[in-house]
Amino acid sequence: MTSGAHVRHLRHQVHDALSKGATLHIGGTADGQVFAPTVLGDADPAMIVLTQQTLGPILPVVRVADAAAAATMANDPCGPCASIWTDDDAAGRYLAGRLLAARVGRNDVSIHLAPPGYM
């Protein structure tokens, strides 16, 4: 991470999520300015990890009823990039077409690095 303050920000996001019912599957720790890749299950919009920028290796997993519910949640508020993970190409294209993010990747973690128009 770029600073100790950034590490504290990530720790705060994880602590907030856990205090509101998220489940820590892996990570959540830091050593100096290195923050371990972290997966939080059972995340929900009441958690700041879903309402504030993270810019770190935290993946909050939110269960939704269907693709429409996922699009509604992802679009409120909308970040600059979105990532869809699926083995169903048709479902991935359907959802990507409904997201408001400037860049949407399917099964790709580096969409934010690609130049506009790449995908």
PDB file of C-alpha atoms in Angstrom:
ATOM      1  CA  MET A   1       0.000   0.000   0.000  1.00  0.00           C
ATOM      2  CA  THR A   2       1.146   3.538  -0.575  1.00  0.00           C
ATOM      3  CA  SER A   3       1.096   4.604   3.075  1.00  0.00           C
ATOM      4  CA  GLY A   4       0.375   3.583   6.621  1.00  0.00           C
ATOM      5  CA  ALA A   5      -2.818   5.648   6.413  1.00  0.00           C
ATOM      6  CA  HIS A   6      -3.969   3.523   3.475  1.00  0.00           C
ATOM      7  CA  VAL A   7      -3.353   0.329   5.463  1.00  0.00           C
ATOM      8  CA  ARG A   8      -5.357   1.794   8.379  1.00  0.00           C
ATOM      9  CA  HIS A   9      -8.172   2.620   5.937  1.00  0.00           C
ATOM     10  CA  LEU A  10      -8.282  -1.004   4.737  1.00  0.00           C
ATOM     11  CA  ARG A  11      -8.182  -2.317   8.302  1.00  0.00           C
ATOM     12  CA  HIS A  12     -11.080  -0.007   9.158  1.00  0.00           C
ATOM     13  CA  GLN A  13     -13.106  -1.297   6.191  1.00  0.00           C
ATOM     14  CA  VAL A  14     -12.526  -4.923   7.215  1.00  0.00           C
ATOM     15  CA  HIS A  15     -13.314  -4.209  10.883  1.00  0.00           C
ATOM     16  CA  ASP A  16     -16.516  -2.374   9.910  1.00  0.00           C
ATOM     17  CA  ALA A  17     -17.632  -5.259   7.676  1.00  0.00           C
ATOM     18  CA  LEU A  18     -16.937  -7.879  10.325  1.00  0.00           C
ATOM     19  CA  SER A  19     -18.754  -5.854  12.991  1.00  0.00           C
ATOM     20  CA  LYS A  20     -21.804  -5.717  10.684  1.00  0.00           C
ATOM     21  CA  GLY A  21     -21.941  -9.453   9.986  1.00  0.00           C
ATOM     22  CA  ALA A  22     -19.482 -10.177   7.175  1.00  0.00           C
ATOM     23  CA  THR A  23     -17.485 -13.392   7.284  1.00  0.00           C
ATOM     24  CA  LEU A  24     -13.709 -13.274   6.864  1.00  0.00           C
ATOM     25  CA  HIS A  25     -12.688 -16.107   4.530  1.00  0.00           C
ATOM     26  CA  ILE A  26      -9.025 -15.173   4.127  1.00  0.00           C
ATOM     27  CA  GLY A  27      -6.690 -12.270   4.800  1.00  0.00           C
ATOM     28  CA  GLY A  28      -7.641  -9.132   6.678  1.00  0.00           C
ATOM     29  CA  THR A  29      -4.161  -8.643   8.088  1.00  0.00           C
ATOM     30  CA  ALA A  30      -1.293  -6.312   7.375  1.00  0.00           C
ATOM     31  CA  ASP A  31       2.461  -6.418   7.850  1.00  0.00           C
ATOM     32  CA  GLY A  32       3.896  -2.933   7.522  1.00  0.00           C
ATOM     33  CA  GLN A  33       2.498  -1.545   4.293  1.00  0.00           C
ATOM     34  CA  VAL A  34       1.568  -4.939   2.868  1.00  0.00           C
ATOM     35  CA  PHE A  35      -2.122  -5.825   3.205  1.00  0.00           C
ATOM     36  CA  ALA A  36      -3.022  -9.478   2.693  1.00  0.00           C
ATOM     37  CA  PRO A  37      -5.505 -10.312  -0.078  1.00  0.00           C
ATOM     38  CA  THR A  38      -8.846 -10.456   1.703  1.00  0.00           C
ATOM     39  CA  VAL A  39     -12.208 -12.061   0.925  1.00  0.00           C
ATOM     40  CA  LEU A  40     -15.269 -11.015   2.918  1.00  0.00           C
ATOM     41  CA  GLY A  41     -18.397 -13.114   2.546  1.00  0.00           C
ATOM     42  CA  ASP A  42     -21.923 -12.027   3.428  1.00  0.00           C
ATOM     43  CA  ALA A  43     -21.179  -8.369   2.656  1.00  0.00           C
ATOM     44  CA  ASP A  44     -24.037  -5.901   2.322  1.00  0.00           C
ATOM     45  CA  PRO A  45     -24.503  -2.231   1.368  1.00  0.00           C
ATOM     46  CA  ALA A  46     -24.460  -1.119   5.031  1.00  0.00           C
ATOM     47  CA  MET A  47     -20.718  -1.833   5.075  1.00  0.00           C
ATOM     48  CA  ILE A  48     -18.290   0.940   4.147  1.00  0.00           C
ATOM     49  CA  VAL A  49     -16.237  -1.519   2.101  1.00  0.00           C
ATOM     50  CA  LEU A  50     -19.109  -1.218  -0.406  1.00  0.00           C
ATOM     51  CA  THR A  51     -19.585   2.554  -0.161  1.00  0.00           C
ATOM     52  CA  GLN A  52     -16.019   3.898   0.021  1.00  0.00           C
ATOM     53  CA  GLN A  53     -13.117   3.405  -2.341  1.00  0.00           C
ATOM     54  CA  THR A  54     -10.853   0.619  -1.197  1.00  0.00           C
ATOM     55  CA  LEU A  55      -7.970   0.647  -3.697  1.00  0.00           C
ATOM     56  CA  GLY A  56      -6.632  -2.478  -2.100  1.00  0.00           C
ATOM     57  CA  PRO A  57      -6.896  -6.264  -2.159  1.00  0.00           C
ATOM     58  CA  ILE A  58     -10.313  -6.622  -0.516  1.00  0.00           C
ATOM     59  CA  LEU A  59     -13.101  -8.542  -2.230  1.00  0.00           C
ATOM     60  CA  PRO A  60     -16.510  -8.172  -0.589  1.00  0.00           C
ATOM     61  CA  VAL A  61     -18.892 -10.883  -1.809  1.00  0.00           C
ATOM     62  CA  VAL A  62     -22.584  -9.956  -1.871  1.00  0.00           C
ATOM     63  CA  ARG A  63     -25.330 -12.483  -2.589  1.00  0.00           C
ATOM     64  CA  VAL A  64     -28.132 -11.212  -4.812  1.00  0.00           C
ATOM     65  CA  ALA A  65     -31.313 -12.794  -6.137  1.00  0.00           C
ATOM     66  CA  ASP A  66     -30.532 -12.381  -9.836  1.00  0.00           C
ATOM     67  CA  ALA A  67     -28.666 -10.373 -12.489  1.00  0.00           C
ATOM     68  CA  ALA A  68     -31.140  -7.488 -12.284  1.00  0.00           C
ATOM     69  CA  ALA A  69     -30.515  -7.150  -8.550  1.00  0.00           C
ATOM     70  CA  ALA A  70     -26.747  -7.297  -9.157  1.00  0.00           C
ATOM     71  CA  ALA A  71     -26.967  -4.499 -11.750  1.00  0.00           C
ATOM     72  CA  THR A  72     -29.085  -2.337  -9.467  1.00  0.00           C
ATOM     73  CA  MET A  73     -26.617  -2.739  -6.615  1.00  0.00           C
ATOM     74  CA  ALA A  74     -23.549  -2.201  -8.814  1.00  0.00           C
ATOM     75  CA  ASN A  75     -25.037   0.977 -10.290  1.00  0.00           C
ATOM     76  CA  ASP A  76     -25.828   2.596  -6.915  1.00  0.00           C
ATOM     77  CA  PRO A  77     -23.354   4.132  -6.530  1.00  0.00           C
ATOM     78  CA  CYS A  78     -21.407   3.404  -9.682  1.00  0.00           C
ATOM     79  CA  GLY A  79     -17.624   3.213  -9.673  1.00  0.00           C
ATOM     80  CA  PRO A  80     -15.408   3.792 -12.720  1.00  0.00           C
ATOM     81  CA  CYS A  81     -14.802   0.069 -13.332  1.00  0.00           C
ATOM     82  CA  ALA A  82     -16.785  -3.126 -12.849  1.00  0.00           C
ATOM     83  CA  SER A  83     -15.863  -6.767 -13.115  1.00  0.00           C
ATOM     84  CA  ILE A  84     -18.195  -9.674 -13.884  1.00  0.00           C
ATOM     85  CA  TRP A  85     -17.135 -13.255 -13.219  1.00  0.00           C
ATOM     86  CA  THR A  86     -19.140 -16.010 -14.882  1.00  0.00           C
ATOM     87  CA  ASP A  87     -18.775 -19.078 -17.075  1.00  0.00           C
ATOM     88  CA  ASP A  88     -22.016 -18.119 -18.857  1.00  0.00           C
ATOM     89  CA  ASP A  89     -21.059 -15.767 -21.714  1.00  0.00           C
ATOM     90  CA  ALA A  90     -24.654 -14.756 -22.451  1.00  0.00           C
ATOM     91  CA  ALA A  91     -25.316 -13.867 -18.821  1.00  0.00           C
ATOM     92  CA  GLY A  92     -22.031 -11.935 -18.669  1.00  0.00           C
ATOM     93  CA  ARG A  93     -22.894  -9.903 -21.776  1.00  0.00           C
ATOM     94  CA  TYR A  94     -26.417  -9.272 -20.468  1.00  0.00           C
ATOM     95  CA  LEU A  95     -25.156  -7.938 -17.146  1.00  0.00           C
ATOM     96  CA  ALA A  96     -22.291  -5.948 -18.709  1.00  0.00           C
ATOM     97  CA  GLY A  97     -24.807  -4.140 -20.907  1.00  0.00           C
ATOM     98  CA  ARG A  98     -26.725  -2.987 -17.847  1.00  0.00           C
ATOM     99  CA  LEU A  99     -23.830  -1.598 -15.823  1.00  0.00           C
ATOM    100  CA  LEU A 100     -23.103   2.134 -15.820  1.00  0.00           C
ATOM    101  CA  ALA A 101     -19.365   1.872 -15.120  1.00  0.00           C
ATOM    102  CA  ALA A 102     -17.109   3.382 -17.780  1.00  0.00           C
ATOM    103  CA  ARG A 103     -15.228   0.096 -18.103  1.00  0.00           C
ATOM    104  CA  VAL A 104     -16.713  -3.337 -17.544  1.00  0.00           C
ATOM    105  CA  GLY A 105     -14.617  -6.486 -17.729  1.00  0.00           C
ATOM    106  CA  ARG A 106     -15.759 -10.084 -17.922  1.00  0.00           C
ATOM    107  CA  ASN A 107     -13.507 -12.626 -16.223  1.00  0.00           C
ATOM    108  CA  ASP A 108     -10.678 -10.062 -16.274  1.00  0.00           C
ATOM    109  CA  VAL A 109      -9.009  -8.345 -13.311  1.00  0.00           C
ATOM    110  CA  SER A 110      -7.073  -5.832 -15.427  1.00  0.00           C
ATOM    111  CA  ILE A 111      -9.912  -3.964 -17.165  1.00  0.00           C
ATOM    112  CA  HIS A 112      -8.971  -0.770 -15.334  1.00  0.00           C
ATOM    113  CA  LEU A 113      -5.531  -0.936 -16.994  1.00  0.00           C
ATOM    114  CA  ALA A 114      -6.825  -1.279 -20.565  1.00  0.00           C
ATOM    115  CA  PRO A 115      -7.136   1.762 -22.807  1.00  0.00           C
ATOM    116  CA  PRO A 116     -10.692   2.943 -23.648  1.00  0.00           C
ATOM    117  CA  GLY A 117     -12.263   0.885 -26.418  1.00  0.00           C
ATOM    118  CA  TYR A 118     -10.031  -2.144 -25.769  1.00  0.00           C
ATOM    119  CA  MET A 119     -12.859  -4.508 -24.811  1.00  0.00           C
TER     120      MET A 119
END
